[in-house]
Amino acid sequence: MTPHEHTHECGHNHDHCAHEANRYEQAFAKFNLSLNDETVQAEVDKLIADNVEKYRTPEAIRDLMGTLEITTLTVEDSDESVLAMVEKINKFYDEHPDVPPVATVCTYPNFANLVRNSLEVEGTITAVVSGAFPSSQSFLEVKTVETALAVKDGAEEIDMVLSVGKFFSGDYETVCDEIAEIKNAAGESPLKVILETGVLKTAENIARASVLSVFSGCDFLKTSTGKVPVSATPFAAYVICSIIKEYYKQTGIKIGFKAAGGVNTLEDALGYYTIVMELLGKEWIEERLFRIGTSRLANVMASAVLGEEVKML
């Protein structure tokens, strides 16, 4: 459904709805959204094939170590299991202080206080998923209260899920208002918007959702929850980073990028690193505007940095 179609059912007077629809069309008009999926796939395949070898370096591995977000988001998480994970991370860095600190430890919001008070690694911060993760299906009031409580408990970054159902219905006003309200509830804590790109599927949908998110005030765009069959892909990363690049050119505002879900190998991580370096540049790495959400790669990456097999988790 287009924004114009949405104007007939948004519940406001026609002039207001027409204005809202026009606002989103104006935002979309600033970007090239006529994307062909096969063309995009060919472009990203070529970009990685042509450039990945130059990033197969010790420096890139160290950079990648610093992008990791160590995550536990399972139904059986408990105070004991989360604390045990944090203590393993603390112990690893006590023994290997020269390894770059991972970016965050990310949990459900009810563990924010526990993580914030037990995490001892300088440079690693406490992140949480919020806003009725992973479906985003709840009342806005619930989402904002959950976010505010998490920040009060020590969350330093917030990951929320775009309302994908509202997006597909063409209800861009609700999509954008939710992001803005949750951003407000997050205060000074950076907000990542999870697009759930495996559900959005097409390059055009991913690009449109990215545009709505950045114009609503998000600080990062993130691919996936890891809770649906298709998670992060180079295809989605390429589209998102292209929007981030164009938005930066237009506004001077840097939006971060996070690949999450299905990043299983060092080769996967190097692919995302290549996309970020080629489209956005080294400053996105240096300013910690690039993240990879994966716990399974922590041991692999740490071993690659140190040149010997070690275990963090």
Coordinates of C-alpha atoms in Angstrom, one line a residue:
M1 CA 0.0 0.0 0.0
T2 CA 1.4 3.4 -0.8
P3 CA 1.3 6.4 1.6
H4 CA -1.4 8.0 -0.6
E5 CA -3.7 4.9 -0.2
H6 CA -3.0 5.1 3.5
T7 CA -4.5 8.6 3.7
H8 CA -8.0 7.2 3.4
E9 CA -7.8 5.1 6.6
C10 CA -5.4 6.9 8.9
G11 CA -8.2 8.3 11.1
H12 CA -7.4 12.0 10.7
N13 CA -8.9 14.6 8.4
H14 CA -8.0 14.4 4.7
D15 CA -5.8 17.5 4.7
H16 CA -3.7 16.2 7.6
C17 CA -3.4 12.7 6.0
A18 CA -2.4 14.2 2.7
H19 CA 0.3 16.3 4.4
E20 CA 1.6 13.2 6.2
A21 CA 1.7 11.2 3.0
N22 CA 3.5 14.0 1.2
R23 CA 6.0 14.1 4.0
Y24 CA 7.0 10.5 3.5
E25 CA 7.0 10.9 -0.3
Q26 CA 9.4 13.9 0.1
A27 CA 11.7 11.7 2.2
F28 CA 11.6 8.9 -0.3
A29 CA 12.2 11.3 -3.2
K30 CA 15.7 12.1 -1.8
F31 CA 16.9 8.6 -2.5
N32 CA 17.0 6.1 -5.4
L33 CA 14.4 3.5 -4.4
S34 CA 13.9 2.0 -7.8
L35 CA 16.1 -1.0 -7.0
N36 CA 16.3 -4.2 -8.9
D37 CA 17.0 -7.1 -6.7
E38 CA 19.2 -9.0 -9.2
T39 CA 21.2 -5.9 -9.9
V40 CA 21.8 -5.2 -6.3
Q41 CA 22.8 -8.8 -5.7
A42 CA 25.3 -8.7 -8.6
E43 CA 26.7 -5.4 -7.3
V44 CA 27.3 -6.6 -3.8
D45 CA 28.8 -9.9 -5.0
K46 CA 31.2 -8.0 -7.2
L47 CA 32.1 -5.6 -4.4
I48 CA 33.0 -8.4 -2.0
A49 CA 34.8 -10.5 -4.7
D50 CA 36.9 -7.5 -5.8
N51 CA 37.8 -6.2 -2.4
V52 CA 37.7 -8.8 0.4
E53 CA 41.3 -10.0 0.0
K54 CA 42.7 -6.6 0.8
Y55 CA 40.9 -6.7 4.2
R56 CA 42.2 -10.2 5.1
T57 CA 44.7 -8.6 7.5
P58 CA 45.5 -8.7 11.2
E59 CA 44.3 -5.1 11.5
A60 CA 40.9 -6.0 10.0
I61 CA 40.6 -8.9 12.5
R62 CA 41.3 -6.6 15.4
D63 CA 38.7 -4.1 14.0
L64 CA 36.1 -6.9 13.7
M65 CA 36.8 -8.0 17.3
G66 CA 35.8 -4.5 18.4
T67 CA 32.5 -4.7 16.5
L68 CA 31.2 -7.7 18.2
E69 CA 28.0 -7.6 20.3
I70 CA 27.9 -10.6 22.6
T71 CA 24.3 -11.5 22.8
T72 CA 22.0 -13.9 24.8
L73 CA 18.3 -13.7 23.9
T74 CA 16.8 -17.0 24.8
V75 CA 13.7 -18.1 26.7
E76 CA 15.8 -19.8 29.3
D77 CA 18.0 -16.8 30.1
S78 CA 18.2 -16.2 33.9
D79 CA 20.2 -14.0 36.3
E80 CA 22.5 -17.0 36.8
S81 CA 23.1 -17.7 33.1
V82 CA 23.6 -14.0 32.1
L83 CA 26.0 -13.4 35.1
A84 CA 27.9 -16.5 34.1
M85 CA 28.3 -15.2 30.6
V86 CA 29.5 -11.8 31.8
E87 CA 32.0 -13.4 34.2
K88 CA 33.5 -15.4 31.3
I89 CA 33.9 -12.2 29.3
N90 CA 35.5 -10.4 32.4
K91 CA 37.9 -13.3 32.9
F92 CA 38.9 -13.4 29.3
Y93 CA 39.9 -9.8 29.2
D94 CA 41.7 -10.1 32.6
E95 CA 43.8 -12.7 30.9
H96 CA 44.0 -11.0 27.5
P97 CA 44.0 -7.2 28.1
D98 CA 45.5 -6.5 24.6
V99 CA 42.5 -7.9 22.7
P100 CA 40.2 -5.1 21.6
P101 CA 37.1 -5.0 23.8
V102 CA 33.9 -6.2 22.3
A103 CA 31.4 -3.5 21.6
T104 CA 28.5 -4.6 23.8
V105 CA 26.9 -7.3 25.8
C106 CA 23.3 -7.4 24.7
T107 CA 20.4 -9.0 26.6
Y108 CA 16.7 -8.7 27.3
P109 CA 15.9 -5.4 29.2
N110 CA 15.3 -7.1 32.6
F111 CA 19.0 -8.0 32.8
A112 CA 20.3 -4.4 32.1
N113 CA 21.1 -3.8 35.8
L114 CA 22.8 -7.1 36.3
V115 CA 25.0 -6.6 33.2
R116 CA 25.8 -3.0 33.9
N117 CA 26.9 -3.8 37.5
S118 CA 28.9 -6.9 36.7
L119 CA 30.6 -6.1 33.4
E120 CA 34.2 -5.0 34.1
V121 CA 35.6 -4.6 30.6
E122 CA 36.6 -1.1 29.8
G123 CA 35.1 0.0 26.5
T124 CA 32.3 -2.6 26.4
I125 CA 28.9 -1.3 27.1
T126 CA 25.4 -2.7 28.1
A127 CA 22.9 -3.0 25.4
V128 CA 19.3 -4.3 25.4
V129 CA 16.6 -5.3 23.0
S130 CA 13.4 -3.4 23.8
G131 CA 9.9 -2.5 22.4
A132 CA 8.4 -6.0 22.5
F133 CA 11.3 -7.7 20.9
P134 CA 11.3 -9.7 18.5
S135 CA 7.9 -9.1 17.0
S136 CA 7.3 -5.4 18.0
Q137 CA 3.6 -6.4 18.5
S138 CA 2.5 -4.5 21.5
F139 CA 1.1 -1.1 22.6
L140 CA 3.4 1.9 22.1
E141 CA 3.0 2.7 25.8
V142 CA 4.4 -0.7 26.7
K143 CA 7.4 -0.2 24.3
T144 CA 8.3 3.2 25.7
V145 CA 7.9 2.2 29.3
E146 CA 10.1 -0.9 28.7
T147 CA 12.7 1.3 27.1
A148 CA 12.7 3.9 29.8
L149 CA 12.9 1.2 32.5
A150 CA 15.9 -0.4 30.7
V151 CA 17.7 2.9 30.5
K152 CA 17.0 3.6 34.2
D153 CA 18.5 0.2 35.0
G154 CA 21.7 0.9 33.1
A155 CA 21.1 0.2 29.4
E156 CA 23.5 2.3 27.3
E157 CA 22.1 1.3 23.9
I158 CA 18.6 0.2 22.8
D159 CA 17.8 -2.2 19.9
M160 CA 14.1 -2.0 18.8
V161 CA 12.2 -3.7 16.0
L162 CA 10.5 -1.8 13.2
S163 CA 6.8 -2.4 13.1
V164 CA 7.0 -4.5 10.0
G165 CA 3.2 -5.1 9.8
K166 CA 2.5 -1.4 9.9
F167 CA 5.1 -0.9 7.2
F168 CA 3.5 -3.4 4.9
S169 CA 0.1 -1.8 5.6
G170 CA 1.5 1.6 4.4
D171 CA 1.0 3.1 7.9
Y172 CA 4.3 5.0 7.8
E173 CA 3.0 7.5 10.3
T174 CA 2.8 4.9 13.0
V175 CA 6.1 3.3 12.0
C176 CA 7.8 6.7 12.3
D177 CA 6.0 7.9 15.4
E178 CA 7.0 4.7 17.2
I179 CA 10.7 5.1 16.4
A180 CA 10.6 8.8 17.5
E181 CA 8.8 7.9 20.8
I182 CA 11.1 5.1 21.6
K183 CA 14.1 7.3 20.8
N184 CA 12.7 9.9 23.2
A185 CA 12.3 7.2 25.9
A186 CA 15.9 6.1 25.3
G187 CA 17.2 9.6 26.0
E188 CA 21.0 9.7 25.5
S189 CA 21.2 6.0 24.8
P190 CA 21.7 5.4 21.0
L191 CA 18.8 3.6 19.3
K192 CA 19.2 0.8 16.8
V193 CA 16.2 0.0 14.6
I194 CA 16.0 -3.6 13.5
L195 CA 14.5 -3.7 10.0
E196 CA 14.0 -7.5 9.9
T197 CA 15.3 -7.5 6.4
G198 CA 14.6 -11.2 5.8
V199 CA 10.9 -10.4 6.1
L200 CA 11.1 -7.2 4.1
K201 CA 12.9 -9.3 1.4
T202 CA 13.2 -6.8 -1.5
A203 CA 15.9 -4.1 -1.9
E204 CA 13.2 -1.5 -2.3
N205 CA 11.4 -2.4 0.9
I206 CA 14.7 -2.5 2.8
A207 CA 15.6 0.9 1.4
R208 CA 12.2 2.4 2.2
A209 CA 12.3 1.1 5.8
S210 CA 15.8 2.5 6.2
V211 CA 14.8 5.9 5.0
L212 CA 11.8 6.0 7.4
S213 CA 14.0 5.0 10.3
V214 CA 16.8 7.5 9.7
F215 CA 14.3 10.4 9.3
S216 CA 12.7 9.3 12.5
G217 CA 15.9 9.8 14.5
C218 CA 17.5 6.4 14.8
D219 CA 21.2 6.1 15.4
F220 CA 21.9 2.7 13.9
L221 CA 20.2 0.5 11.3
K222 CA 20.3 -3.2 12.1
T223 CA 19.4 -6.1 9.8
S224 CA 17.7 -8.7 11.9
T225 CA 16.5 -10.1 15.2
G226 CA 18.0 -13.5 14.5
K227 CA 14.5 -15.0 15.2
V228 CA 13.2 -15.4 11.7
P229 CA 14.5 -17.9 9.0
V230 CA 16.5 -15.3 7.0
S231 CA 18.7 -13.0 9.0
A232 CA 21.6 -10.8 7.9
T233 CA 22.7 -11.0 4.3
P234 CA 25.3 -9.1 2.3
F235 CA 22.4 -8.1 0.0
A236 CA 20.6 -6.3 2.9
A237 CA 23.8 -4.8 4.2
Y238 CA 24.6 -3.3 0.9
V239 CA 21.2 -1.7 0.6
I240 CA 21.3 -0.3 4.1
C241 CA 24.8 1.0 3.9
S242 CA 24.0 2.7 0.6
I243 CA 21.1 4.6 2.3
I244 CA 23.4 5.5 5.2
K245 CA 26.0 6.8 2.7
E246 CA 23.4 8.9 0.8
Y247 CA 21.9 10.2 4.1
Y248 CA 25.3 11.3 5.3
K249 CA 26.0 13.1 2.0
Q250 CA 22.7 14.9 2.4
T251 CA 22.7 15.7 6.1
G252 CA 26.2 15.2 7.5
I253 CA 24.7 12.8 10.0
K254 CA 26.4 9.4 10.5
I255 CA 24.1 6.5 11.1
G256 CA 25.7 3.2 12.3
F257 CA 25.2 -0.2 10.8
K258 CA 24.7 -3.6 12.5
A259 CA 24.6 -7.0 10.9
A260 CA 22.9 -9.5 13.2
G261 CA 21.7 -13.1 12.9
G262 CA 23.4 -15.8 10.8
V263 CA 26.9 -14.3 11.0
N264 CA 28.5 -17.7 11.6
T265 CA 32.1 -17.5 10.1
L266 CA 35.0 -15.2 9.9
E267 CA 34.4 -15.1 6.1
D268 CA 30.8 -13.8 6.8
A269 CA 32.2 -11.1 9.0
L270 CA 34.9 -10.1 6.5
G271 CA 32.1 -9.7 3.9
Y272 CA 30.3 -7.2 6.1
Y273 CA 33.6 -5.4 6.9
T274 CA 34.3 -5.1 3.2
I275 CA 30.9 -3.6 2.5
V276 CA 31.3 -1.0 5.3
M277 CA 34.8 -0.1 4.3
E278 CA 34.0 0.3 0.6
L279 CA 30.7 2.1 1.0
L280 CA 31.2 4.1 4.2
G281 CA 34.9 4.1 5.0
K282 CA 37.3 3.6 7.9
E283 CA 35.7 6.3 10.0
W284 CA 32.7 4.0 10.5
I285 CA 35.0 1.4 12.0
E286 CA 37.0 3.9 14.1
E287 CA 33.9 5.6 15.5
R288 CA 32.3 2.2 16.4
L289 CA 29.5 2.8 14.0
F290 CA 29.8 -0.8 12.7
R291 CA 28.6 -3.7 14.7
I292 CA 28.1 -7.4 14.3
G293 CA 25.7 -9.2 16.6
T294 CA 27.1 -12.7 17.1
S295 CA 28.2 -14.7 20.1
R296 CA 29.2 -17.8 18.2
L297 CA 32.1 -15.8 16.5
A298 CA 33.6 -14.6 19.8
N299 CA 35.9 -17.5 20.2
V300 CA 36.9 -17.7 16.5
M301 CA 37.6 -13.9 16.4
A302 CA 39.6 -13.9 19.7
S303 CA 41.6 -16.9 18.5
A304 CA 42.3 -15.1 15.2
V305 CA 43.5 -11.9 17.0
L306 CA 45.8 -13.9 19.3
G307 CA 47.0 -16.4 16.8
E308 CA 46.2 -19.3 19.1
E309 CA 43.0 -21.1 20.1
V310 CA 41.3 -19.5 23.0
K311 CA 37.8 -19.4 24.5
M312 CA 36.0 -16.4 25.6
L313 CA 32.6 -18.0 26.0

